[in-house]
Coordinates of C-alpha atoms and ligand atoms in Angstrom, one line a residue:
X1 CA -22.2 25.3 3.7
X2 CA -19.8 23.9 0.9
X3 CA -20.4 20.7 -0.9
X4 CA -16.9 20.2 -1.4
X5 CA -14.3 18.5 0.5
X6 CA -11.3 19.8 1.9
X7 CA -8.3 20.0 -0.3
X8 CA -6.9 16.6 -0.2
X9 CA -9.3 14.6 0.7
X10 CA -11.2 12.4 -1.5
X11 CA -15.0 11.6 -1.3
X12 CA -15.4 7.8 -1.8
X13 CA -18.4 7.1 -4.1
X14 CA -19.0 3.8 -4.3
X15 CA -17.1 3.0 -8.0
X16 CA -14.4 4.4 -6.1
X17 CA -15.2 2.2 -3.6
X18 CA -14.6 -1.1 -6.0
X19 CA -11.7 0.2 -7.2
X20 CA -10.4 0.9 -3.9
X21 CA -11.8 -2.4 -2.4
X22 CA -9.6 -4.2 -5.4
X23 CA -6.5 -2.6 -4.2
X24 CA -6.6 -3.5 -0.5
X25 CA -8.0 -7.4 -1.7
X26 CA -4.6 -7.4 -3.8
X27 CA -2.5 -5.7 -0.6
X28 CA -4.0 -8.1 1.2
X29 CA -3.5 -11.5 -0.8
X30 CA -0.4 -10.8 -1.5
X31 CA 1.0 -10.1 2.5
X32 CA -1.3 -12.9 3.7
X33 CA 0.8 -15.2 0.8
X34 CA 4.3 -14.0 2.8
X35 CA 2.3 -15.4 6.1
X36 CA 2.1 -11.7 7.4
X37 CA -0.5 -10.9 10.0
X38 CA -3.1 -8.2 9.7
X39 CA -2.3 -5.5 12.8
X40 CA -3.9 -1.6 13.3
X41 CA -3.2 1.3 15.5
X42 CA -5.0 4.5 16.4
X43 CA -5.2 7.1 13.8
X44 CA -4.3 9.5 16.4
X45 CA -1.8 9.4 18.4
X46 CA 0.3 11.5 20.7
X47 CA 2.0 14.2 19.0
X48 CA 5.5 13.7 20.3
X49 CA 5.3 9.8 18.8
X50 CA 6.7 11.7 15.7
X51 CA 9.0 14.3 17.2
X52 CA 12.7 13.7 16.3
X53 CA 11.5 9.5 15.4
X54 CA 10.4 11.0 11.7
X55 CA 12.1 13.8 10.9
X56 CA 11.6 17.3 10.2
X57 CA 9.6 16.7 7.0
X58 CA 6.7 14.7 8.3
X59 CA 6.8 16.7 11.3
X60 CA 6.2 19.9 9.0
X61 CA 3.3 17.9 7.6
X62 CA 1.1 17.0 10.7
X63 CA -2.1 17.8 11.2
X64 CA -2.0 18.2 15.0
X65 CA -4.3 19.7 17.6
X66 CA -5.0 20.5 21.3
X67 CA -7.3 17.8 22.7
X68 CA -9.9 18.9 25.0
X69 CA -7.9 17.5 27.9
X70 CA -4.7 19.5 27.1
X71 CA -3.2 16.5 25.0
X72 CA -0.6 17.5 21.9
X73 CA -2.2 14.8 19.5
X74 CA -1.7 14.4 15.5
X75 CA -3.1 12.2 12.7
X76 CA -1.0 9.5 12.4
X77 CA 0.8 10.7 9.2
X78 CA 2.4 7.3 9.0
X79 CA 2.1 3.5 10.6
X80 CA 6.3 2.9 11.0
X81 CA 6.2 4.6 14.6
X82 CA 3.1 3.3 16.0
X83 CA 4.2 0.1 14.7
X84 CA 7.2 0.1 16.7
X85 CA 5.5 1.4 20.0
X86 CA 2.9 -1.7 19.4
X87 CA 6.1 -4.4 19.2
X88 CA 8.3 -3.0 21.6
X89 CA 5.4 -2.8 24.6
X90 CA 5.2 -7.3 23.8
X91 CA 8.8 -7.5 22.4
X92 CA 9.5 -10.7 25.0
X93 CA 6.3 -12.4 24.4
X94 CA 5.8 -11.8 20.7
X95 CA 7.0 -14.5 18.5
X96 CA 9.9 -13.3 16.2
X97 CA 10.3 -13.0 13.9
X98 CA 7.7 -10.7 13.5
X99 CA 5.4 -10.0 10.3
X100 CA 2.6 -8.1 10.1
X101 CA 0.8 -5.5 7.7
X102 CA -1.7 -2.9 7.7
X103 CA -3.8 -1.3 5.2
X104 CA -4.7 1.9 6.5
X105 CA -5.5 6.0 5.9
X106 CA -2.6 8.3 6.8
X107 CA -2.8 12.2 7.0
X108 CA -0.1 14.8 5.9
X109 CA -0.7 18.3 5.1
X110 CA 1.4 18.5 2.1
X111 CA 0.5 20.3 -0.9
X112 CA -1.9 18.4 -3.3
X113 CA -0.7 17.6 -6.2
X114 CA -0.2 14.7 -8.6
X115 CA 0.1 11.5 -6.4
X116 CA 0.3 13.7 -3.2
X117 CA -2.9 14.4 -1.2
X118 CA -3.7 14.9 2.6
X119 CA -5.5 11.7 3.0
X120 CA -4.2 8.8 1.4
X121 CA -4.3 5.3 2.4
X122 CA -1.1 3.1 2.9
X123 CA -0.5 -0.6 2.8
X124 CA 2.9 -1.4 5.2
X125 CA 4.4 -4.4 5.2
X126 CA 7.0 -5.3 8.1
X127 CA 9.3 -7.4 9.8
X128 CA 10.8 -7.0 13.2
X129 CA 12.9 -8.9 15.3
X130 CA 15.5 -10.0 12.0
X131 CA 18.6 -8.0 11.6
X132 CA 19.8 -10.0 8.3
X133 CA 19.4 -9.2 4.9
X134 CA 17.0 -12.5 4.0
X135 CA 14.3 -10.0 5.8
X136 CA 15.3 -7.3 3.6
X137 CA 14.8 -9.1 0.7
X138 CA 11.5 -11.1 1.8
X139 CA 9.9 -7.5 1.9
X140 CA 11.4 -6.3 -1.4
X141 CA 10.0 -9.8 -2.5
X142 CA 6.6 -8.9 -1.2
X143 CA 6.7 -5.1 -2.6
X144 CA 7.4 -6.8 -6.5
X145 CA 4.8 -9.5 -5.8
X146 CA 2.1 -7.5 -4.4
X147 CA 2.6 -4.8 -7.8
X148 CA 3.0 -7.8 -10.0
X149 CA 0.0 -9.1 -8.8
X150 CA -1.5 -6.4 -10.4
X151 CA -0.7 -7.1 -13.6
X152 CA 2.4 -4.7 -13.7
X153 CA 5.4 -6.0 -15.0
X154 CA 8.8 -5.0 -15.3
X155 CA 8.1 -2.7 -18.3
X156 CA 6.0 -1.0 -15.8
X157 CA 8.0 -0.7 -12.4
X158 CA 11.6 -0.8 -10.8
X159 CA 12.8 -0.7 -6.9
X160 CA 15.8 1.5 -6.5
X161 CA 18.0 -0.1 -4.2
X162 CA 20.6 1.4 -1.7
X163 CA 22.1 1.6 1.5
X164 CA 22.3 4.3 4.1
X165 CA 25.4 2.4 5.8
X166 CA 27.4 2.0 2.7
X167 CA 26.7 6.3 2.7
X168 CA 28.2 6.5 5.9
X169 CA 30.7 4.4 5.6
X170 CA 31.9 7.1 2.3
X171 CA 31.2 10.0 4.6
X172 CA 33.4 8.7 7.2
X173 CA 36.1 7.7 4.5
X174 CA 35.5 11.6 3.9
X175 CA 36.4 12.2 7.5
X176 CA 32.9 13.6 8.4
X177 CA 31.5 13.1 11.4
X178 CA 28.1 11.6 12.7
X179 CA 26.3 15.1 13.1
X180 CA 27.4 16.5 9.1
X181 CA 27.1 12.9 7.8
X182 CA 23.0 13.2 8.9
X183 CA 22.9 16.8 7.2
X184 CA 24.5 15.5 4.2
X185 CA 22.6 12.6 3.8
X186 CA 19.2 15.1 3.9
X187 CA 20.9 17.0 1.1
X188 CA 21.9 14.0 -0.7
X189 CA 17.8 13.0 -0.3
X190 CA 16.6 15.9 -1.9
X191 CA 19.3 16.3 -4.9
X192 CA 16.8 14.9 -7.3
X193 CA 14.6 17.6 -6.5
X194 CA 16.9 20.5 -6.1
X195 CA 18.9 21.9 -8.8
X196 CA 22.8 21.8 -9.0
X197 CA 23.4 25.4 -7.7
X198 CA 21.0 24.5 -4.5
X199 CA 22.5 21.3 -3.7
X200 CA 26.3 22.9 -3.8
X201 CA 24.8 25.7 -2.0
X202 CA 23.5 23.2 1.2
X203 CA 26.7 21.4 0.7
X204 CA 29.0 24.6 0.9
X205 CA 27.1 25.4 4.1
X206 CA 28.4 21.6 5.6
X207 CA 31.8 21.1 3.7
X208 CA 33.2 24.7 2.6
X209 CA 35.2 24.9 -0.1
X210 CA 35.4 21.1 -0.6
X211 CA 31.6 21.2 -1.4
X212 CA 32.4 21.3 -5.5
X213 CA 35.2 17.8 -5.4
X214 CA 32.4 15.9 -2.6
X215 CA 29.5 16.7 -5.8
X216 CA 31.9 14.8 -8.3
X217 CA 31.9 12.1 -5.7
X218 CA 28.1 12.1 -5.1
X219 CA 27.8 12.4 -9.2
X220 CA 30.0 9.2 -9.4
X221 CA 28.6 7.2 -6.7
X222 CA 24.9 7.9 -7.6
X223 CA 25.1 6.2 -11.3
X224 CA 26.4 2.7 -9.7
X225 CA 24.0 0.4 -11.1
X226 CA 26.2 -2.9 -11.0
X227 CA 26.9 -4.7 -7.9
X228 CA 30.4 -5.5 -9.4
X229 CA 31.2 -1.3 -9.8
X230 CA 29.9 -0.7 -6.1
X231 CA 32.2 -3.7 -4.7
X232 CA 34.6 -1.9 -6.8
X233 CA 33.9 1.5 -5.7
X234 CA 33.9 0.3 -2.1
X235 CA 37.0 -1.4 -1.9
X236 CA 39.2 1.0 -3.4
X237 CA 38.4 3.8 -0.8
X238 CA 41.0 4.1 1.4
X239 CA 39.5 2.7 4.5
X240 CA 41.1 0.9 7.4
X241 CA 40.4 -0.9 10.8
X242 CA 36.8 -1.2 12.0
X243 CA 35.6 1.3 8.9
X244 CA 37.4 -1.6 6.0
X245 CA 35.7 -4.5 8.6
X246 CA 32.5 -2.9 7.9
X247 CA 32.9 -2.4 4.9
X248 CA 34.0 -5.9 3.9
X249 CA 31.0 -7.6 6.0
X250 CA 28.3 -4.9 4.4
X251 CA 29.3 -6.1 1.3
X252 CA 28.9 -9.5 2.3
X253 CA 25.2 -8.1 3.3
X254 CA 24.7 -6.8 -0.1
X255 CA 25.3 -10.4 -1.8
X256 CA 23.2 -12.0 0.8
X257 CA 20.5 -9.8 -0.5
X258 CA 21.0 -9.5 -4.0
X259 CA 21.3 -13.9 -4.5
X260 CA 17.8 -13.7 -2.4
X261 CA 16.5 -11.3 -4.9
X262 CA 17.7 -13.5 -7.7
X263 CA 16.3 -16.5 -6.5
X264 CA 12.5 -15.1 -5.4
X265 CA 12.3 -13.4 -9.1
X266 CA 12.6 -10.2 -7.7
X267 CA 15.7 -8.6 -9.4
X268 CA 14.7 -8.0 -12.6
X269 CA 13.0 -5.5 -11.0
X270 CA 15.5 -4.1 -8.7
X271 CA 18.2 -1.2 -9.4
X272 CA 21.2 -0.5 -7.8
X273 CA 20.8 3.3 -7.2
X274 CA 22.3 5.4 -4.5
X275 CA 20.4 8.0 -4.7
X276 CA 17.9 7.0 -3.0
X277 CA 18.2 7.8 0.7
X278 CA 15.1 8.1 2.3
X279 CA 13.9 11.5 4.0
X280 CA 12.6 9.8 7.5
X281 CA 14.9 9.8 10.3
X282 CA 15.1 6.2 11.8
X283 CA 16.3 4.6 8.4
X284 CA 19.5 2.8 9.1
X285 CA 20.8 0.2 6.2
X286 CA 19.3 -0.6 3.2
X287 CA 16.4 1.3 1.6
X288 CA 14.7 1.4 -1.5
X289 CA 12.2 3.0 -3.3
X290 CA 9.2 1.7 -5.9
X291 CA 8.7 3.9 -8.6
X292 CA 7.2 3.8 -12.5
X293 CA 10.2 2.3 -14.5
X294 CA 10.0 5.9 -16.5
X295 CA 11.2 7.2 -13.7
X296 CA 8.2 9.9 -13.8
X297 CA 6.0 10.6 -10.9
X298 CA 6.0 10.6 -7.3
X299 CA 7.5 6.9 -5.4
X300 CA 4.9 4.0 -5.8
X301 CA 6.1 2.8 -2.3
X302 CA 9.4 3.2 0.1
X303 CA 11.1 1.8 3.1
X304 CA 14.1 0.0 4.5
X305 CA 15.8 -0.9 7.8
X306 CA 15.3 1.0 11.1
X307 CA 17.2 -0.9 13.6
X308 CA 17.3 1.5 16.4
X309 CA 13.6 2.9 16.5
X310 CA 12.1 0.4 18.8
X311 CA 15.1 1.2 20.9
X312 CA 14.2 4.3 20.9
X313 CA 10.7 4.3 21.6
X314 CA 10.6 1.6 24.0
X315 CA 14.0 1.0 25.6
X316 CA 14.1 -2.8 23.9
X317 CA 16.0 -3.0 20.9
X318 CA 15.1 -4.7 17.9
X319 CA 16.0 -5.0 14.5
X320 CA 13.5 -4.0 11.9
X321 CA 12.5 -3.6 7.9
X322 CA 9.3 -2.4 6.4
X323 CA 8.0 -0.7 3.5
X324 CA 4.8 1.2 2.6
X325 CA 2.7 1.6 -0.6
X326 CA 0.4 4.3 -1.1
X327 CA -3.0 3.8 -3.2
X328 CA -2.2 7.2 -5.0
X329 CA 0.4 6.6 -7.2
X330 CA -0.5 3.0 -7.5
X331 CA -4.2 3.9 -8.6
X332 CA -2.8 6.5 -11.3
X333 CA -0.4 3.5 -12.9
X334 CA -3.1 1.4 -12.7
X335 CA -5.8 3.5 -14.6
X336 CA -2.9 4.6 -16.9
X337 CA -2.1 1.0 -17.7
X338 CA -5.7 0.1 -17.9
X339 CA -5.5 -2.2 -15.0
X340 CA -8.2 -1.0 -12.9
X341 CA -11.3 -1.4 -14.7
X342 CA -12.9 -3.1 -12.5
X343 CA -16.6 -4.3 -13.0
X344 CA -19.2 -2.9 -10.6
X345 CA -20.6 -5.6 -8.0
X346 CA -24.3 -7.0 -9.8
X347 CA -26.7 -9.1 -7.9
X348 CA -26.9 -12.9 -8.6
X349 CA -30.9 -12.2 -8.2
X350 CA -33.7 -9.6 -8.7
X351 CA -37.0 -10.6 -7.6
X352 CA -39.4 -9.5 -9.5
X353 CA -42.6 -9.0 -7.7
X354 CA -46.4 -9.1 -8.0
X355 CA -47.8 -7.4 -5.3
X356 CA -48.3 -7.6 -1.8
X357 CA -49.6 -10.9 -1.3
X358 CA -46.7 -12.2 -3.1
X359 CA -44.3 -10.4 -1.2
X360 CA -43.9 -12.9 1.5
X361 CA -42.6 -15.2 -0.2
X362 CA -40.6 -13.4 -1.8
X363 CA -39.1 -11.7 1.2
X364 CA -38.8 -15.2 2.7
X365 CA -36.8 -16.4 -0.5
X366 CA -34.8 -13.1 -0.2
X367 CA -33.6 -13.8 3.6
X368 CA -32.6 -18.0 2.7
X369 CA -30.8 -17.0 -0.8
X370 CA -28.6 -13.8 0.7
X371 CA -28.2 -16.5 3.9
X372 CA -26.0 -18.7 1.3
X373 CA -24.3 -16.1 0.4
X374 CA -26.3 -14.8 -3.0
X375 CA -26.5 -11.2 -3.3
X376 CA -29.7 -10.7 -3.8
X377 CA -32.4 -7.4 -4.7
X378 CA -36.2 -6.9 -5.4
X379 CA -38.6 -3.5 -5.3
X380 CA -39.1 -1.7 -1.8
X381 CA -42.4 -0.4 -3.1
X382 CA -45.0 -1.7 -5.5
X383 CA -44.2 -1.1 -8.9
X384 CA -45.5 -2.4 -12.8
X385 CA -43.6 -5.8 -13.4
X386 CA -42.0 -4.2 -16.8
X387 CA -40.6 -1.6 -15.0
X388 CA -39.0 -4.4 -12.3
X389 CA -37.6 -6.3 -15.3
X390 CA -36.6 -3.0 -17.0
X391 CA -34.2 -2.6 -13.3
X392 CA -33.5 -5.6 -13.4
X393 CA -31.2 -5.4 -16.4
X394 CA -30.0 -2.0 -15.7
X395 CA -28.8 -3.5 -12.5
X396 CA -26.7 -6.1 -14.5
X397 CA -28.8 -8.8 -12.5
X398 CA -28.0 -12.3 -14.0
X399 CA -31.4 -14.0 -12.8
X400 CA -34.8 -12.8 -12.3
X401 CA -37.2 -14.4 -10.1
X402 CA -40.7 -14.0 -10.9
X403 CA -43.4 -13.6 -7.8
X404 CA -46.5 -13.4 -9.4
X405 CA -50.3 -14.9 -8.2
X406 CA -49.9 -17.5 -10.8
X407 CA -46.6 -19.0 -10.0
X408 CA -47.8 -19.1 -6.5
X409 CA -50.6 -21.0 -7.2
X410 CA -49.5 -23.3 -9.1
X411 CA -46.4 -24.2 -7.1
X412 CA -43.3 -22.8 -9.4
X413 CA -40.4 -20.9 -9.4
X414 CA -40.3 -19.1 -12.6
X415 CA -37.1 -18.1 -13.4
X416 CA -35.7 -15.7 -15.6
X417 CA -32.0 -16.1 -17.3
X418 CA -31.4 -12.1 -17.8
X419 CA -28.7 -12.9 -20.0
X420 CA -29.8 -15.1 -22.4
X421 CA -33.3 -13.7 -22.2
X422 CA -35.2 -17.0 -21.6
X423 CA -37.3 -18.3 -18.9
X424 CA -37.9 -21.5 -17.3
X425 CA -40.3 -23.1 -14.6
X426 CA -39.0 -25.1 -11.8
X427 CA -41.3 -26.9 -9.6
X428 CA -41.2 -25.1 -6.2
X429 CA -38.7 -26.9 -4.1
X430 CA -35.4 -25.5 -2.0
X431 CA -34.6 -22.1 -3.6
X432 CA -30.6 -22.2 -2.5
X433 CA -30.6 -25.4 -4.0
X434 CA -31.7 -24.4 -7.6
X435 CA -29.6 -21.0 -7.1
X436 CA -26.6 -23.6 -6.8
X437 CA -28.1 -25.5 -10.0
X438 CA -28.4 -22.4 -11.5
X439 CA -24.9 -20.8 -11.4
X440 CA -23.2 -24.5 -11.3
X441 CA -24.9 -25.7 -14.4
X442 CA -27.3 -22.7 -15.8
X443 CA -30.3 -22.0 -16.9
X444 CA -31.9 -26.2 -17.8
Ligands
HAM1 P1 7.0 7.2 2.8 O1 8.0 7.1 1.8 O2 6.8 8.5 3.5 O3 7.3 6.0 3.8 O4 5.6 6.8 2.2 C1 5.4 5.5 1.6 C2 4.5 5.7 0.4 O5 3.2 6.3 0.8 C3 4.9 6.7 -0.7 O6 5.8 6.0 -1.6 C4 3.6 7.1 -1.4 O7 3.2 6.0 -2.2 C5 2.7 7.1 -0.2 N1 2.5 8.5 0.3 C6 3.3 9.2 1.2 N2 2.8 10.4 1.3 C7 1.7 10.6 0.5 C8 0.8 11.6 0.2 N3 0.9 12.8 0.8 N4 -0.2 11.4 -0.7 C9 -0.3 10.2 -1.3 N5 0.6 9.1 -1.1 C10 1.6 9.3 -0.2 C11 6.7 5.8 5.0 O8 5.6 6.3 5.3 C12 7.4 4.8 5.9 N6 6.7 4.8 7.2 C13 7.3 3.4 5.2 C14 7.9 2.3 6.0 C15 7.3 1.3 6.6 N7 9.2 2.2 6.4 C16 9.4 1.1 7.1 N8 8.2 0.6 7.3

C-alpha cells in the first residue's frame, strides 16, 4: 500500500488547512459584500450534464464511471452546469435577479502541472436572470475586489476583457457561417498556446487558401487594447442591416460596461484583449479572463455570459454571467508575493494542571471558557508542570492557567501571561469574566 496520493490531488495537512481556510474566508467576504448567497450542488452528477453543455475539452477531462445501478455519472469538473440545472428547476419562483456563489472542489483529469491539478477547489460567483451589462460588470467588480482583497494590486493582476459576440459579428462580416464561426473561435482560443504554423494549419482546414489574410486579421484584432480602436475597428467593417444594428447596440453594451468599470474602481485592472475567448461551449457575449499582470502562468480565474444554457438544460431561458477562481494559481501568487503567511491558529488558554484532584476544576473551567468562545487546551494525561508550561509556549498559548492544590485551596486563579512572562493571582470568581478582563485590558 502507497503513502502517496494520487497524481493531482493534494493531502491537506492542517497548515494547509489555514492557508486554505484564509482563501475561502476572503472568497467568502468578499461575495457576501456583493449580497451573493452561498448555494452547493452534488459533486457527482450525471455524466451527460456535461455532454455538448461544456465542450469537448472538459469532457476529455472527466473522471466518469459506471454506478452500481448502470448510471453514466462524473465528478463535477465544474459548478456553471449544475448551477444552471439548480436555477432553471425554480426559475418562476426564484427571485431575480439571482446571485449566488459557491466555494467548492472540482475534478478534471488534466495533466498536473504548474497551477493545473486533478483536484482543485473553485470559488464561482454568478448572476442569473440579468441580460445587461451592469451584471457583467458587478462580477468583474467582484473578481478585482475579491483578489484585491488579498492584498494584490494592479502591479499584481489584470482581467482581459472581450466579447464572443463582437467575434461573431467579424466572422459573419467574413461571410462565415454559424458551424465554421464555432470551429474558428476554438482555434482562435488556443492560438496563444499553439504556434503560428499550427494555428494556420487548423485555419487552412476551415477557410482554405484565405487562412494566411483571416491570420493578419486575427493578428490586428487581438492587440486592440483601447475602447476607442475597437469602436474604430468595428465601425469600419463593412456591415449592413441586422449585422450593423448589432453591431451599433453591442457597442453601446461595451460603454455600459466599461463607465461601470470606471466608476466601481475596477478598470485599472481591466484590458481590452480579444484574445481571450474562452474554451467552454455555452459562452455567449462578453468574457474575460484573470491572470498575473506578467502575463505568466496559468488564468487566476475566467468566465463571462451564457445566455442560452439554462435554456438548454431546462427548457426556461435565462440570461446569465459568472466567473470562477481557482485556489491554484491564486495560492502560487500569493506565496510568491508573500501574501499568505498566515499565522497558525494558538489557543487563548493552556491549563496547566496539578493532578487528578485538580482536574475537575479544571475541566469544568475548560467546558465554560471554550462555551464563550475561547479556544482553550490542557494535558490529556498526567504530566510534570514544567513540561505543561514547556507546551504551553510551544503551543504559542497566550495565557496559562495554573490548577495546582494550593491555588485550590486558597481560592485563586493563578494566572500566567505567557508573553510577558509574569503571573498574577485573581481571587476565584467567574472565569469567562476575567478571560474578557484578560484579553480586553491584560494581564492587571
Ligand atoms: P474555467 O476557466 O474552466 O471556467 O476555470 C476557472 C478557473 O478554475 C481557472 O481560471 C483556474 O483558476 C481554475 N482551474 C480550472 N481547471 C483547473 C485545474 N485543473 N487545476 C487548478 N485550477 C483549475 C469554469 O470552470 C467556468 N465554469 C467558470 C464560470 C462560472 N463561468 C461562468 N460561471
Amino acid at each position: 500500500m502507497s503513502c502517496e496520493t494520487l497524481p493531482g490531488f493534494r493531502a491537506c495537512y492542517p497548515e494547509n488547512g489555514t492557508r486554505r481556510s484564509y482563501i475561502f474566508e476572503h472568497w467568502r467576504t468578499a461575495a457576501e459584500s456583493f449580497n451573493f448567497q452561498e448555494y452547493d450542488a452534488p459533486v457527482l452528477e450525471p455524466l451527460e450534464l456535461y455532454i455538448e453543455k461544456s465542450g469537448e475539452e472538459i469532457v476529455g477531462q472527466l473522471f466518469h464511471f459506471e454506478d452500481r445501478g448502470g448510471r453514466s455519472v462524473a465528478l463535477r469538473p465544474e459548478m456553471t452546469p449544475s448551477l444552471a440545472r439548480l436555477v432553471g428547476a425554480k426559475a418562476n419562483s426564484l427571485k431575480r435577479p439571482i446571485k449566488w456563489f459557491n466555494i467548492g472542489e472540482h475534478y478534471r483529469y488534466e495533466r498536473p502541472q504548474k497551477g493545473r491539478l486533478r483536484a482543485f477547489y473553485q470559488f464561482n460567483a454568478d448572476i442569473l436572470g440579468e441580460a445587461g451589462a451592469l451584471a457583467d460588470a458587478e462580477l468583474i467588480a467582484l473578481l478585482v475586489q475579491t483578489l484585491e482583497s488579498f492584498g494584490l494590486g494592479a502591479g499584481d493582476f489584470k482581467v482581459r476583457l472581450s466579447d464572443r459576440d463582437l467575434w461573431l459579428l467579424l466572422l459573419a462580416a467574413e461571410g462565415m457561417d454559424a458551424e465554421n464561426s464555432a470551429t474558428v473561435l476554438g482555434i482562435i482560443d488556443k492560438m496563444e498556446r499553439n504556434s503560428r504554423e499550427k494555428t494556420l494549419e487548423l485555419l487552412a482546414g476551415v477557410l482554405g487558401d484565405s487562412a494566411e489574410a483571416f491570420m493578419e486579421t486575427v493578428a490586428s484584432v487581438v492587440a486592440i487594447r483601447g475602447f476607442a480602436e475597437l469602436e474604430q475597428y468595428f465601425k469600419a467593417l463593412p456591415l449592413e442591416g441586422a449585422l450593423l444594428e448589432t453591431a451599433k447596440s453591442r457597442l453601446a453594451d461595451w460603454r455600459v460596461l466599461l463607465d461601470a468599470l470606471e466608476h466601481s474602481g475596477a478598470a485599472s485592472f481591466v484590458e481590452i484583449d480579444l484574445g481571450i475567448v474562452r474554451g467552454l461551449a455555452y459562452y455567449t457575449g462578453f468574457v474575460f479572463e484573470a491572470f498575473e499582470a506578467t502575463g505568466e502562468g496559468r488564468a487566476l480565474a475566467g468566465g463571462g455570459r451564457y445566455d442560452d444554457l439554462v435554456g438548454k438544460l431546462c427548457g426556461q431561458s435565462m440570461p446569465a454571467v459568472g466567473f470562477a477562481m481557482g485556489d491554484v494559481t491564486l495560492g502560487d501568487l500569493l506565496e510568491k508575493k508573500s501574501l499568505l503567511e498566515v499565522a497558525e491558529p494558538t489557543p487563548d488558554f493552556v491549563l496547566v494542571i496539578g493532578g487528578p484532584a485538580e482536574r475537575a476544576q479544571a475541566l469544568k473551567d475548560a467546558a465554560s471558557l471554550r462555551a464563550a468562545g475561547y479556544c482553550v487546551e490542557y494535558p490529556l494525561k498526567e504530566v510534570a508542570f514544567g513540561k505543561q508550561f514547556k507546551d504551553a509556549n510551544q503551543r504559542g498559548a497566550r495565557f496559562a492557567i495554573i490548577y495546582g492544590s494550593e491555588e485550590l485551596e486558597s481560592g485563586i486563579s493563578k494566572v500566567r501571561d505567557l508573553e510577558a512572562g509574569k503571573e498574577t493571582d485573581y481571587p476565584r470568581a467567574d472565569l469567562v469574566e476575567l478571560a474578557e478582563s484578560l484579553f480586553g485590558e491584560g494581564l492587571q
